[in-house]
Amino acid sequence: MTVFLSVCPRNHTFFLNQQSPLIRNIMRKFLLTLVTFISLAVGAQSNISTEKEQQPAAQQQAAQAAMFGYLSYDSVFRSMPDYATAMQQIKELKGKYDEEAERAAKEFNKKYEEFLEGQRDFPPTILQKRQSELQELLDKNIVFKEESERLLKAAEKDIMAPLHRKLSTALKTIGEERGYMFIINTDNNTCPFINPVRGDDITAAVKEKMK
C-alpha cells in the first residue's frame, strides 16, 4: 500500500502556528493518527510479503505429502522365498485329489463296460439295478470333483494367507517410513500412467525386504 502525504507551504505552516491552542491540539491528534495509519499499512505490506515467501515452501511440503509408491504385487509375491514352498504344498494336495478322482473314474468306466457287455442278457430287474448303480456312482464322482475343487481353493487360500500378511506388513512399513499416502498395485494394467515425479517404483525395494 502506498501512502501519499502532501506538505503545506511555509507560509501556511507559519499561519497554523499562530492559531489558537485548540487548533494546534487538533493538528497534533491528526498527525498522530496519520503516523499510526502509516505504521499499520507498512506492517500489513510486510506480512503479505512474508506470506508470499512462505508459499513455495508450503507448496513443496504439500507435494512431498502427495508422494506415493507403486509396485507389481504379483511379481513381488512370486519372488518371496516362502512362495515356492507354499506352491509345492498346494501341488501335493492337488495331486492327491487328482489321484482319487482318477481312481473313481476308472471304477465307473469298468462298471460301465461290464454293463454294456451284459445288458442284453440281464433280466429287467438286474438291468435296472445296474443302471441305478452307474447313475449313483456318476453322481458321487461329480459331487467329489466339485467338493475337491472347493477344498483345494480353501487350502490354497489358507496356505498363502501368511505370505499375504507378511507382504502387507512390509508394504505398510515402507509406506510409513517414506511418508506415502498410498501404494498402488500396477498389476493387470490397472494404472496405465504414473508420474515418476509423484510416485516411486518400490518393486525392487520390497523384493529386497522380503529376502
PDB file of N, CA and C in Angstrom, residues 78-151:
ATOM      1  N   ARG A  78       5.437 -63.516  -5.961  1.00  0.00           N
ATOM      2  CA  ARG A  78       6.051 -64.736  -6.507  1.00  0.00           C
ATOM      3  C   ARG A  78       7.548 -64.829  -6.217  1.00  0.00           C
ATOM      4  N   SER A  79       8.166 -63.689  -5.901  1.00  0.00           N
ATOM      5  CA  SER A  79       9.604 -63.693  -5.612  1.00  0.00           C
ATOM      6  C   SER A  79       9.914 -64.018  -4.150  1.00  0.00           C
ATOM      7  N   MET A  80       8.883 -64.098  -3.308  1.00  0.00           N
ATOM      8  CA  MET A  80       9.110 -64.377  -1.889  1.00  0.00           C
ATOM      9  C   MET A  80       9.664 -65.790  -1.703  1.00  0.00           C
ATOM     10  N   PRO A  81      10.621 -65.969  -0.804  1.00  0.00           N
ATOM     11  CA  PRO A  81      11.230 -67.293  -0.586  1.00  0.00           C
ATOM     12  C   PRO A  81      10.209 -68.362  -0.200  1.00  0.00           C
ATOM     13  N   ASP A  82       9.179 -68.001   0.558  1.00  0.00           N
ATOM     14  CA  ASP A  82       8.182 -68.973   1.012  1.00  0.00           C
ATOM     15  C   ASP A  82       7.171 -69.333  -0.067  1.00  0.00           C
ATOM     16  N   TYR A  83       7.190 -68.596  -1.172  1.00  0.00           N
ATOM     17  CA  TYR A  83       6.204 -68.846  -2.220  1.00  0.00           C
ATOM     18  C   TYR A  83       6.392 -70.227  -2.843  1.00  0.00           C
ATOM     19  N   ALA A  84       7.615 -70.596  -3.132  1.00  0.00           N
ATOM     20  CA  ALA A  84       7.883 -71.898  -3.746  1.00  0.00           C
ATOM     21  C   ALA A  84       7.449 -73.043  -2.828  1.00  0.00           C
ATOM     22  N   THR A  85       7.703 -72.897  -1.536  1.00  0.00           N
ATOM     23  CA  THR A  85       7.290 -73.930  -0.574  1.00  0.00           C
ATOM     24  C   THR A  85       5.768 -74.052  -0.528  1.00  0.00           C
ATOM     25  N   ALA A  86       5.090 -72.917  -0.528  1.00  0.00           N
ATOM     26  CA  ALA A  86       3.626 -72.927  -0.495  1.00  0.00           C
ATOM     27  C   ALA A  86       3.051 -73.566  -1.750  1.00  0.00           C
ATOM     28  N   MET A  87       3.629 -73.251  -2.894  1.00  0.00           N
ATOM     29  CA  MET A  87       3.148 -73.830  -4.147  1.00  0.00           C
ATOM     30  C   MET A  87       3.370 -75.341  -4.178  1.00  0.00           C
ATOM     31  N   GLN A  88       4.454 -75.805  -3.576  1.00  0.00           N
ATOM     32  CA  GLN A  88       4.716 -77.242  -3.514  1.00  0.00           C
ATOM     33  C   GLN A  88       3.661 -77.956  -2.663  1.00  0.00           C
ATOM     34  N   GLN A  89       3.274 -77.332  -1.553  1.00  0.00           N
ATOM     35  CA  GLN A  89       2.231 -77.904  -0.704  1.00  0.00           C
ATOM     36  C   GLN A  89       0.899 -78.000  -1.464  1.00  0.00           C
ATOM     37  N   ILE A  90       0.586 -76.962  -2.199  1.00  0.00           N
ATOM     38  CA  ILE A  90      -0.659 -76.962  -2.977  1.00  0.00           C
ATOM     39  C   ILE A  90      -0.598 -78.016  -4.080  1.00  0.00           C
ATOM     40  N   LYS A  91       0.544 -78.148  -4.703  1.00  0.00           N
ATOM     41  CA  LYS A  91       0.711 -79.138  -5.772  1.00  0.00           C
ATOM     42  C   LYS A  91       0.525 -80.557  -5.243  1.00  0.00           C
ATOM     43  N   GLU A  92       1.091 -80.831  -4.072  1.00  0.00           N
ATOM     44  CA  GLU A  92       0.957 -82.174  -3.482  1.00  0.00           C
ATOM     45  C   GLU A  92      -0.493 -82.472  -3.115  1.00  0.00           C
ATOM     46  N   LEU A  93      -1.180 -81.480  -2.549  1.00  0.00           N
ATOM     47  CA  LEU A  93      -2.579 -81.679  -2.185  1.00  0.00           C
ATOM     48  C   LEU A  93      -3.447 -81.888  -3.422  1.00  0.00           C
ATOM     49  N   LYS A  94      -3.194 -81.123  -4.444  1.00  0.00           N
ATOM     50  CA  LYS A  94      -3.942 -81.274  -5.698  1.00  0.00           C
ATOM     51  C   LYS A  94      -3.678 -82.643  -6.316  1.00  0.00           C
ATOM     52  N   GLY A  95      -2.454 -83.128  -6.180  1.00  0.00           N
ATOM     53  CA  GLY A  95      -2.124 -84.448  -6.722  1.00  0.00           C
ATOM     54  C   GLY A  95      -2.930 -85.554  -6.049  1.00  0.00           C
ATOM     55  N   LYS A  96      -3.143 -85.430  -4.756  1.00  0.00           N
ATOM     56  CA  LYS A  96      -3.933 -86.436  -4.031  1.00  0.00           C
ATOM     57  C   LYS A  96      -5.387 -86.434  -4.491  1.00  0.00           C
ATOM     58  N   TYR A  97      -5.945 -85.244  -4.650  1.00  0.00           N
ATOM     59  CA  TYR A  97      -7.326 -85.154  -5.144  1.00  0.00           C
ATOM     60  C   TYR A  97      -7.426 -85.702  -6.576  1.00  0.00           C
ATOM     61  N   ASP A  98      -6.439 -85.421  -7.390  1.00  0.00           N
ATOM     62  CA  ASP A  98      -6.450 -85.913  -8.770  1.00  0.00           C
ATOM     63  C   ASP A  98      -6.357 -87.440  -8.811  1.00  0.00           C
ATOM     64  N   GLU A  99      -5.544 -88.000  -7.940  1.00  0.00           N
ATOM     65  CA  GLU A  99      -5.424 -89.467  -7.890  1.00  0.00           C
ATOM     66  C   GLU A  99      -6.751 -90.119  -7.516  1.00  0.00           C
ATOM     67  N   GLU A 100      -7.427 -89.541  -6.527  1.00  0.00           N
ATOM     68  CA  GLU A 100      -8.713 -90.097  -6.116  1.00  0.00           C
ATOM     69  C   GLU A 100      -9.758 -89.950  -7.217  1.00  0.00           C
ATOM     70  N   ALA A 101      -9.760 -88.816  -7.887  1.00  0.00           N
ATOM     71  CA  ALA A 101     -10.707 -88.609  -8.984  1.00  0.00           C
ATOM     72  C   ALA A 101     -10.428 -89.583 -10.122  1.00  0.00           C
ATOM     73  N   GLU A 102      -9.169 -89.852 -10.388  1.00  0.00           N
ATOM     74  CA  GLU A 102      -8.802 -90.803 -11.441  1.00  0.00           C
ATOM     75  C   GLU A 102      -9.236 -92.216 -11.069  1.00  0.00           C
ATOM     76  N   ARG A 103      -9.049 -92.590  -9.806  1.00  0.00           N
ATOM     77  CA  ARG A 103      -9.472 -93.922  -9.354  1.00  0.00           C
ATOM     78  C   ARG A 103     -10.984 -94.092  -9.485  1.00  0.00           C
ATOM     79  N   ALA A 104     -11.732 -93.033  -9.096  1.00  0.00           N
ATOM     80  CA  ALA A 104     -13.190 -93.095  -9.201  1.00  0.00           C
ATOM     81  C   ALA A 104     -13.624 -93.180 -10.662  1.00  0.00           C
ATOM     82  N   ALA A 105     -12.938 -92.492 -11.530  1.00  0.00           N
ATOM     83  CA  ALA A 105     -13.284 -92.530 -12.949  1.00  0.00           C
ATOM     84  C   ALA A 105     -13.020 -93.915 -13.541  1.00  0.00           C
ATOM     85  N   LYS A 106     -11.930 -94.532 -13.134  1.00  0.00           N
ATOM     86  CA  LYS A 106     -11.628 -95.883 -13.614  1.00  0.00           C
ATOM     87  C   LYS A 106     -12.674 -96.878 -13.124  1.00  0.00           C
ATOM     88  N   GLU A 107     -13.088 -96.730 -11.868  1.00  0.00           N
ATOM     89  CA  GLU A 107     -14.109 -97.613 -11.325  1.00  0.00           C
ATOM     90  C   GLU A 107     -15.414 -97.465 -12.099  1.00  0.00           C
ATOM     91  N   PHE A 108     -15.786 -96.251 -12.415  1.00  0.00           N
ATOM     92  CA  PHE A 108     -17.015 -96.021 -13.172  1.00  0.00           C
ATOM     93  C   PHE A 108     -16.902 -96.616 -14.574  1.00  0.00           C
ATOM     94  N   ASN A 109     -15.771 -96.374 -15.230  1.00  0.00           N
ATOM     95  CA  ASN A 109     -15.592 -96.883 -16.595  1.00  0.00           C
ATOM     96  C   ASN A 109     -15.646 -98.408 -16.632  1.00  0.00           C
ATOM     97  N   LYS A 110     -15.077 -99.050 -15.612  1.00  0.00           N
ATOM     98  CA  LYS A 110     -15.091-100.510 -15.557  1.00  0.00           C
ATOM     99  C   LYS A 110     -16.522-101.038 -15.409  1.00  0.00           C
ATOM    100  N   LYS A 111     -17.285-100.477 -14.508  1.00  0.00           N
ATOM    101  CA  LYS A 111     -18.671-100.899 -14.305  1.00  0.00           C
ATOM    102  C   LYS A 111     -19.526-100.597 -15.534  1.00  0.00           C
ATOM    103  N   TYR A 112     -19.214 -99.504 -16.177  1.00  0.00           N
ATOM    104  CA  TYR A 112     -19.981 -99.149 -17.365  1.00  0.00           C
ATOM    105  C   TYR A 112     -19.712-100.137 -18.500  1.00  0.00           C
ATOM    106  N   GLU A 113     -18.457-100.537 -18.668  1.00  0.00           N
ATOM    107  CA  GLU A 113     -18.121-101.527 -19.696  1.00  0.00           C
ATOM    108  C   GLU A 113     -18.783-102.869 -19.398  1.00  0.00           C
ATOM    109  N   GLU A 114     -18.783-103.261 -18.125  1.00  0.00           N
ATOM    110  CA  GLU A 114     -19.441-104.500 -17.731  1.00  0.00           C
ATOM    111  C   GLU A 114     -20.945-104.427 -18.009  1.00  0.00           C
ATOM    112  N   PHE A 115     -21.506-103.273 -17.782  1.00  0.00           N
ATOM    113  CA  PHE A 115     -22.935-103.085 -18.037  1.00  0.00           C
ATOM    114  C   PHE A 115     -23.233-103.223 -19.533  1.00  0.00           C
ATOM    115  N   LEU A 116     -22.389-102.619 -20.364  1.00  0.00           N
ATOM    116  CA  LEU A 116     -22.611-102.687 -21.805  1.00  0.00           C
ATOM    117  C   LEU A 116     -22.490-104.124 -22.321  1.00  0.00           C
ATOM    118  N   GLU A 117     -21.532-104.873 -21.757  1.00  0.00           N
ATOM    119  CA  GLU A 117     -21.325-106.250 -22.202  1.00  0.00           C
ATOM    120  C   GLU A 117     -22.487-107.174 -21.796  1.00  0.00           C
ATOM    121  N   GLY A 118     -23.092-106.940 -20.630  1.00  0.00           N
ATOM    122  CA  GLY A 118     -24.113-107.880 -20.149  1.00  0.00           C
ATOM    123  C   GLY A 118     -25.525-107.379 -20.211  1.00  0.00           C
ATOM    124  N   GLN A 119     -25.750-106.170 -20.716  1.00  0.00           N
ATOM    125  CA  GLN A 119     -27.096-105.614 -20.671  1.00  0.00           C
ATOM    126  C   GLN A 119     -28.106-106.408 -21.507  1.00  0.00           C
ATOM    127  N   ARG A 120     -27.613-107.088 -22.575  1.00  0.00           N
ATOM    128  CA  ARG A 120     -28.544-107.876 -23.391  1.00  0.00           C
ATOM    129  C   ARG A 120     -29.018-109.123 -22.657  1.00  0.00           C
ATOM    130  N   ASP A 121     -28.189-109.621 -21.761  1.00  0.00           N
ATOM    131  CA  ASP A 121     -28.528-110.865 -21.066  1.00  0.00           C
ATOM    132  C   ASP A 121     -29.129-110.617 -19.680  1.00  0.00           C
ATOM    133  N   PHE A 122     -29.062-109.373 -19.187  1.00  0.00           N
ATOM    134  CA  PHE A 122     -29.571-109.100 -17.840  1.00  0.00           C
ATOM    135  C   PHE A 122     -31.103-109.141 -17.831  1.00  0.00           C
ATOM    136  N   PRO A 123     -31.673-109.760 -16.800  1.00  0.00           N
ATOM    137  CA  PRO A 123     -33.113-109.634 -16.602  1.00  0.00           C
ATOM    138  C   PRO A 123     -33.459-108.182 -16.303  1.00  0.00           C
ATOM    139  N   PRO A 124     -34.676-107.772 -16.510  1.00  0.00           N
ATOM    140  CA  PRO A 124     -35.053-106.359 -16.310  1.00  0.00           C
ATOM    141  C   PRO A 124     -34.708-105.825 -14.929  1.00  0.00           C
ATOM    142  N   THR A 125     -34.904-106.641 -13.889  1.00  0.00           N
ATOM    143  CA  THR A 125     -34.615-106.153 -12.535  1.00  0.00           C
ATOM    144  C   THR A 125     -33.118-105.890 -12.346  1.00  0.00           C
ATOM    145  N   ILE A 126     -32.280-106.815 -12.867  1.00  0.00           N
ATOM    146  CA  ILE A 126     -30.822-106.623 -12.752  1.00  0.00           C
ATOM    147  C   ILE A 126     -30.378-105.446 -13.613  1.00  0.00           C
ATOM    148  N   LEU A 127     -30.956-105.330 -14.787  1.00  0.00           N
ATOM    149  CA  LEU A 127     -30.618-104.217 -15.673  1.00  0.00           C
ATOM    150  C   LEU A 127     -30.925-102.880 -14.997  1.00  0.00           C
ATOM    151  N   GLN A 128     -32.079-102.804 -14.386  1.00  0.00           N
ATOM    152  CA  GLN A 128     -32.453-101.566 -13.687  1.00  0.00           C
ATOM    153  C   GLN A 128     -31.541-101.306 -12.503  1.00  0.00           C
ATOM    154  N   LYS A 129     -31.162-102.378 -11.791  1.00  0.00           N
ATOM    155  CA  LYS A 129     -30.255-102.230 -10.651  1.00  0.00           C
ATOM    156  C   LYS A 129     -28.892-101.717 -11.106  1.00  0.00           C
ATOM    157  N   ARG A 130     -28.361-102.286 -12.185  1.00  0.00           N
ATOM    158  CA  ARG A 130     -27.044-101.850 -12.685  1.00  0.00           C
ATOM    159  C   ARG A 130     -27.094-100.394 -13.175  1.00  0.00           C
ATOM    160  N   GLN A 131     -28.194-100.030 -13.812  1.00  0.00           N
ATOM    161  CA  GLN A 131     -28.331 -98.645 -14.263  1.00  0.00           C
ATOM    162  C   GLN A 131     -28.356 -97.675 -13.073  1.00  0.00           C
ATOM    163  N   SER A 132     -29.051 -98.050 -12.026  1.00  0.00           N
ATOM    164  CA  SER A 132     -29.117 -97.211 -10.817  1.00  0.00           C
ATOM    165  C   SER A 132     -27.744 -97.090 -10.170  1.00  0.00           C
ATOM    166  N   GLU A 133     -26.992 -98.189 -10.148  1.00  0.00           N
ATOM    167  CA  GLU A 133     -25.644 -98.163  -9.565  1.00  0.00           C
ATOM    168  C   GLU A 133     -24.722 -97.237 -10.355  1.00  0.00           C
ATOM    169  N   LEU A 134     -24.822 -97.328 -11.673  1.00  0.00           N
ATOM    170  CA  LEU A 134     -23.998 -96.462 -12.507  1.00  0.00           C
ATOM    171  C   LEU A 134     -24.357 -94.988 -12.296  1.00  0.00           C
ATOM    172  N   GLN A 135     -25.635 -94.685 -12.235  1.00  0.00           N
ATOM    173  CA  GLN A 135     -26.071 -93.300 -12.039  1.00  0.00           C
ATOM    174  C   GLN A 135     -25.626 -92.787 -10.677  1.00  0.00           C
ATOM    175  N   GLU A 136     -25.755 -93.608  -9.668  1.00  0.00           N
ATOM    176  CA  GLU A 136     -25.329 -93.221  -8.327  1.00  0.00           C
ATOM    177  C   GLU A 136     -23.822 -92.972  -8.276  1.00  0.00           C
ATOM    178  N   LEU A 137     -23.066 -93.856  -8.920  1.00  0.00           N
ATOM    179  CA  LEU A 137     -21.606 -93.701  -8.951  1.00  0.00           C
ATOM    180  C   LEU A 137     -21.211 -92.436  -9.708  1.00  0.00           C
ATOM    181  N   LEU A 138     -21.902 -92.167 -10.795  1.00  0.00           N
ATOM    182  CA  LEU A 138     -21.618 -90.959 -11.574  1.00  0.00           C
ATOM    183  C   LEU A 138     -21.911 -89.703 -10.753  1.00  0.00           C
ATOM    184  N   ASP A 139     -23.033 -89.700 -10.044  1.00  0.00           N
ATOM    185  CA  ASP A 139     -23.388 -88.551  -9.207  1.00  0.00           C
ATOM    186  C   ASP A 139     -22.354 -88.334  -8.102  1.00  0.00           C
ATOM    187  N   LYS A 140     -21.893 -89.424  -7.500  1.00  0.00           N
ATOM    188  CA  LYS A 140     -20.873 -89.308  -6.456  1.00  0.00           C
ATOM    189  C   LYS A 140     -19.573 -88.729  -7.003  1.00  0.00           C
ATOM    190  N   ASN A 141     -19.205 -89.149  -8.194  1.00  0.00           N
ATOM    191  CA  ASN A 141     -17.964 -88.635  -8.794  1.00  0.00           C
ATOM    192  C   ASN A 141     -18.068 -87.138  -9.090  1.00  0.00           C
ATOM    193  N   ILE A 142     -19.254 -86.724  -9.548  1.00  0.00           N
ATOM    194  CA  ILE A 142     -19.455 -85.299  -9.827  1.00  0.00           C
ATOM    195  C   ILE A 142     -19.379 -84.488  -8.537  1.00  0.00           C
ATOM    196  N   VAL A 143     -20.037 -84.980  -7.489  1.00  0.00           N
ATOM    197  CA  VAL A 143     -20.010 -84.295  -6.195  1.00  0.00           C
ATOM    198  C   VAL A 143     -18.592 -84.237  -5.647  1.00  0.00           C
ATOM    199  N   PHE A 144     -17.852 -85.336  -5.773  1.00  0.00           N
ATOM    200  CA  PHE A 144     -16.473 -85.360  -5.272  1.00  0.00           C
ATOM    201  C   PHE A 144     -15.601 -84.360  -6.027  1.00  0.00           C
ATOM    202  N   LYS A 145     -15.778 -84.267  -7.328  1.00  0.00           N
ATOM    203  CA  LYS A 145     -14.977 -83.328  -8.107  1.00  0.00           C
ATOM    204  C   LYS A 145     -15.245 -81.891  -7.684  1.00  0.00           C
ATOM    205  N   GLU A 146     -16.517 -81.548  -7.523  1.00  0.00           N
ATOM    206  CA  GLU A 146     -16.864 -80.189  -7.105  1.00  0.00           C
ATOM    207  C   GLU A 146     -16.352 -79.898  -5.695  1.00  0.00           C
ATOM    208  N   GLU A 147     -16.493 -80.865  -4.797  1.00  0.00           N
ATOM    209  CA  GLU A 147     -16.039 -80.673  -3.420  1.00  0.00           C
ATOM    210  C   GLU A 147     -14.524 -80.573  -3.338  1.00  0.00           C
ATOM    211  N   SER A 148     -13.835 -81.386  -4.129  1.00  0.00           N
ATOM    212  CA  SER A 148     -12.367 -81.339  -4.113  1.00  0.00           C
ATOM    213  C   SER A 148     -11.857 -80.001  -4.639  1.00  0.00           C
ATOM    214  N   GLU A 149     -12.526 -79.441  -5.624  1.00  0.00           N
ATOM    215  CA  GLU A 149     -12.134 -78.122  -6.144  1.00  0.00           C
ATOM    216  C   GLU A 149     -12.341 -77.048  -5.085  1.00  0.00           C
ATOM    217  N   ARG A 150     -13.454 -77.151  -4.364  1.00  0.00           N
ATOM    218  CA  ARG A 150     -13.730 -76.177  -3.300  1.00  0.00           C
ATOM    219  C   ARG A 150     -12.708 -76.280  -2.178  1.00  0.00           C
ATOM    220  N   LEU A 151     -12.415 -77.521  -1.766  1.00  0.00           N
ATOM    221  CA  LEU A 151     -11.446 -77.729  -0.687  1.00  0.00           C
ATOM    222  C   LEU A 151     -10.041 -77.306  -1.111  1.00  0.00           C
TER     223      LEU A 151
END
